[in-house]
mmCIF file of C-alpha atoms in Angstrom:
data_model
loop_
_atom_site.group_PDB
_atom_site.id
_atom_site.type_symbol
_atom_site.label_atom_id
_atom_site.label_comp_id
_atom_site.label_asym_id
_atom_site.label_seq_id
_atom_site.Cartn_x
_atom_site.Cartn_y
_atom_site.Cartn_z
ATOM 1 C CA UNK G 1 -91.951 37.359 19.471
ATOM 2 C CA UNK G 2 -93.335 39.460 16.735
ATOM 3 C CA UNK G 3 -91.197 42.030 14.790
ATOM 4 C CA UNK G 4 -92.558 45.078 13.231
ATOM 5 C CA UNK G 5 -90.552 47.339 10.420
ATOM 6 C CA UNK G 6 -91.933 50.736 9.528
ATOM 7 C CA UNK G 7 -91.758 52.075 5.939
ATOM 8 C CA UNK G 8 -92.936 55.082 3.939
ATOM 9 C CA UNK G 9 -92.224 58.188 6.107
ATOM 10 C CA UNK G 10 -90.676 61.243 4.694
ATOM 11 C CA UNK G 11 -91.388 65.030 4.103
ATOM 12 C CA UNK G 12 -94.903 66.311 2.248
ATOM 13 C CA UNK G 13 -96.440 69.547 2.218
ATOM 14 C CA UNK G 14 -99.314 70.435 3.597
ATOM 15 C CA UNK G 15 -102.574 69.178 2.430
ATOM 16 C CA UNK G 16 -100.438 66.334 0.069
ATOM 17 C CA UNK G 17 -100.724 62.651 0.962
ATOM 18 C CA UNK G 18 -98.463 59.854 2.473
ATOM 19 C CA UNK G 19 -98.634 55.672 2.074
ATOM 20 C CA UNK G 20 -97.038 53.953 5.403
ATOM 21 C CA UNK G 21 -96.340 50.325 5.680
ATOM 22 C CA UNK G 22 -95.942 47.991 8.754
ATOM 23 C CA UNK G 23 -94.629 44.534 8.150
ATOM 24 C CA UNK G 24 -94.709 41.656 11.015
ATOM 25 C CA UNK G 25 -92.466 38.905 11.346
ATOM 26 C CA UNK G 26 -92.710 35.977 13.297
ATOM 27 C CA UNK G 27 -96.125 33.415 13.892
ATOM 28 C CA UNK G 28 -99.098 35.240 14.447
ATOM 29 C CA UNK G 29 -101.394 32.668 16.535
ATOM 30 C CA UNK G 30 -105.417 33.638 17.151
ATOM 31 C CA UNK G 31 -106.479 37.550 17.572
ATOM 32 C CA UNK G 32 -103.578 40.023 16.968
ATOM 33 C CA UNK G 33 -104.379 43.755 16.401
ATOM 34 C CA UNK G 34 -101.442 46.209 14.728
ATOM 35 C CA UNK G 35 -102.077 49.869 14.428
ATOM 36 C CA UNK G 36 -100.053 53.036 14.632
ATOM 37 C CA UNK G 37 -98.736 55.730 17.165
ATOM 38 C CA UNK G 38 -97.216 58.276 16.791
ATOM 39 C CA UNK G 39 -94.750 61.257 19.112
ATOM 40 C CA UNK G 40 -94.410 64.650 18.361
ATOM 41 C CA UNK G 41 -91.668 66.787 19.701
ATOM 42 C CA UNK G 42 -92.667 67.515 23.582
ATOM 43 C CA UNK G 43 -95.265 65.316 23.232
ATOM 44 C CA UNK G 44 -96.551 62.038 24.530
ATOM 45 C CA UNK G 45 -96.885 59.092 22.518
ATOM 46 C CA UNK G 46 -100.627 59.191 21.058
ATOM 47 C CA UNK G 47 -102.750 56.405 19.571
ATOM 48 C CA UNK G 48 -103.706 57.381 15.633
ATOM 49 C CA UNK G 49 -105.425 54.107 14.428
ATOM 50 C CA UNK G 50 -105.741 50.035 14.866
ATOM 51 C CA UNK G 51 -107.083 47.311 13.292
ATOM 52 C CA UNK G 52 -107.984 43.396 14.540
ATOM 53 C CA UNK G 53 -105.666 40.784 13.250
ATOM 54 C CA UNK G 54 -107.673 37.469 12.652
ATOM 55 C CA UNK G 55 -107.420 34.369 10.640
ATOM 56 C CA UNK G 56 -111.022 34.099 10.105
ATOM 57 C CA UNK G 57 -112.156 37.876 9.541
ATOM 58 C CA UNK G 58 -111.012 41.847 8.907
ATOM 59 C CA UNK G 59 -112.087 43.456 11.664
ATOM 60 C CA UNK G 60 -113.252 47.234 12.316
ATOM 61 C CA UNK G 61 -111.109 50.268 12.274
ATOM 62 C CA UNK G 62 -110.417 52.745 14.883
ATOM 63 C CA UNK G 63 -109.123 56.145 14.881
ATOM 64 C CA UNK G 64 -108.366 58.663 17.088
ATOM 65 C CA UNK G 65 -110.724 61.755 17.070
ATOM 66 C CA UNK G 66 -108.107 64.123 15.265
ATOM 67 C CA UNK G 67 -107.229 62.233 12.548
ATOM 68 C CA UNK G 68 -110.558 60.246 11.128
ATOM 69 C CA UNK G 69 -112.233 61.350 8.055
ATOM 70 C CA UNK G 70 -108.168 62.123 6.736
ATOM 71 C CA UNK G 71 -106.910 58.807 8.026
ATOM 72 C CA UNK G 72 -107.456 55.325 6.642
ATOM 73 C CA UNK G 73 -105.862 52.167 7.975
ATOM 74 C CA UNK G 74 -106.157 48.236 6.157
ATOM 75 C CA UNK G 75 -104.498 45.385 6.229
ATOM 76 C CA UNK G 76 -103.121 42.724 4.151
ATOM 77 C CA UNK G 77 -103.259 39.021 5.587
ATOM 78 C CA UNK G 78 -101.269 37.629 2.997
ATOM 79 C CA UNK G 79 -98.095 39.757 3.488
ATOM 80 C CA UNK G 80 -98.991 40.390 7.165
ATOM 81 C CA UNK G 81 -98.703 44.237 6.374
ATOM 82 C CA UNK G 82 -101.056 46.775 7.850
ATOM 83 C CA UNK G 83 -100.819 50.396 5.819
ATOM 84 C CA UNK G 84 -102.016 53.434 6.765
ATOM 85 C CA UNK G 85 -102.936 55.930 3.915
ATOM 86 C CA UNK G 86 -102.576 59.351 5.193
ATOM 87 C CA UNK G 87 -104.644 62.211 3.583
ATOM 88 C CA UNK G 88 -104.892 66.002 3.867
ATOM 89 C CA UNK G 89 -101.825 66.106 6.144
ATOM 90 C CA UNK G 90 -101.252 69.098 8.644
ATOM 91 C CA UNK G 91 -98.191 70.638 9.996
ATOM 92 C CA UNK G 92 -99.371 68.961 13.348
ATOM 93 C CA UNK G 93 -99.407 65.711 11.741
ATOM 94 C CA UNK G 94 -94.832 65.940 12.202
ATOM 95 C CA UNK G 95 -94.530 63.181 14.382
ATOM 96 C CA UNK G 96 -92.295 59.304 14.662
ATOM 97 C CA UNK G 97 -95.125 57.202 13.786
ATOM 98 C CA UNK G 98 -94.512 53.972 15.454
ATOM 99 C CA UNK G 99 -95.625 50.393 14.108
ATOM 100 C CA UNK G 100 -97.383 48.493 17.347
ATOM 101 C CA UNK G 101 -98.668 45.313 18.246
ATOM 102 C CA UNK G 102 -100.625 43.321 20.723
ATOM 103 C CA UNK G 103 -102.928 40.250 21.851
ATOM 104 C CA UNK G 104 -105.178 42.769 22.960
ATOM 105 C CA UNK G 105 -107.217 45.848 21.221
ATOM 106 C CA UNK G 106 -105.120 48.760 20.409
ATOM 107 C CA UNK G 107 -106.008 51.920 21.398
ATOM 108 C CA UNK G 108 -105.240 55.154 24.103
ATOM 109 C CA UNK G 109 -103.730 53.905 26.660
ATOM 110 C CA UNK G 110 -103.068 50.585 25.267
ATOM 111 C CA UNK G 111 -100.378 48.120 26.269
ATOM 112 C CA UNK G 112 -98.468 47.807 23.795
ATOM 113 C CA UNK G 113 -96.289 44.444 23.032
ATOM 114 C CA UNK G 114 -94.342 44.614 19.940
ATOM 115 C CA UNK G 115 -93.006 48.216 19.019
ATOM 116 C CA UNK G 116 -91.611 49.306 15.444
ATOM 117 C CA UNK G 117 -88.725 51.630 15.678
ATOM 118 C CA UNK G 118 -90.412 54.496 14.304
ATOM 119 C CA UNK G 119 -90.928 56.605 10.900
ATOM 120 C CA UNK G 120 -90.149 60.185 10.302
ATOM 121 C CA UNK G 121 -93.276 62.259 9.110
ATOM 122 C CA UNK G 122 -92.752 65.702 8.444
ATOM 123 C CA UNK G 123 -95.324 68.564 6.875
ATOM 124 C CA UNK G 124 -94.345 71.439 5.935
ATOM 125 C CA UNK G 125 -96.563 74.408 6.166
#
C-alpha cells in the first residue's frame, strides 16, 4: 500500500506564492499517477492537478480549469515526491489540499486509492 505525507501548507496573502510537497512510501510497480485535491469549507472535494508516475517517462500535466496558467505541478522520481508550486494565490484558493494516488489517471471524478491527510492553505485577502 502506498503512503502519501503532505508538506508546505500555511497562510500567504493574496497574490504571494506557496511550494507543496507530496512524498510516497512504499513500492511503486508500473504506471502510478499522484496529484492534488483539495476541500474548501462547504465544499466538495475538487481535483486541482495530476501527473503520470512511470519508470520509463514524465508524463503530461493536468489541471483543473480554475487554477492553470497559476498552477504548476512536477515530480521527482528519485525522491518519489510530486510538488506543486502555487502562484498568484486567491482568497478562493483556502482549501485542505490533499496528496492522492492511483493505478489509474487522476482527475474529476477520479477514484482515488491512496489519500494524504491533508494541508492547510489559507489566503488572506
Amino acid at each position: 500500500q502506498v503512503q502519501l505525507q503532505e508538506s508546505g501548507g500555511g497562510l500567504v496573502q493574496a497574490g504571494g506564492s506557496l511550494r507543496l510537497s507530496c512524498a510516497a512510501s512504499g513500492r511503486i510497480f508500473g504506471s502510478y499517477s499522484m496529484g492534488w485535491f483539495r476541500q474548501a469549507p462547504g465544499k466538495e472535494r475538487e481535483f486541482v492537478a495530476g501527473i503520470a508516475w512511470t519508470p520509463f517517462s514524465t508524463g503530461l500535466p493536468s489541471y483543473a480549469d480554475s487554477v492553470e496558467g497559476r498552477f504548476d505541478i512536477s515530480r521527482d522520481s528519485a525522491k518519489n515526491t510530486v510538488n506543486l508550486q502555487v502562484n498568484r494565490m486567491k482568497p478562493d484558493d483556502t482549501a485542505v489540499y490533499y496528496c492522492a494516488g492511483s493505478r489509474r489517471a487522476l482527475g474529476p471524478g477520479a477514484s482515488v486509492e491512496s489519500w494524504g491527510q491533508g494541508t492547510q492553505v489559507t489566503v488572506s485577502s
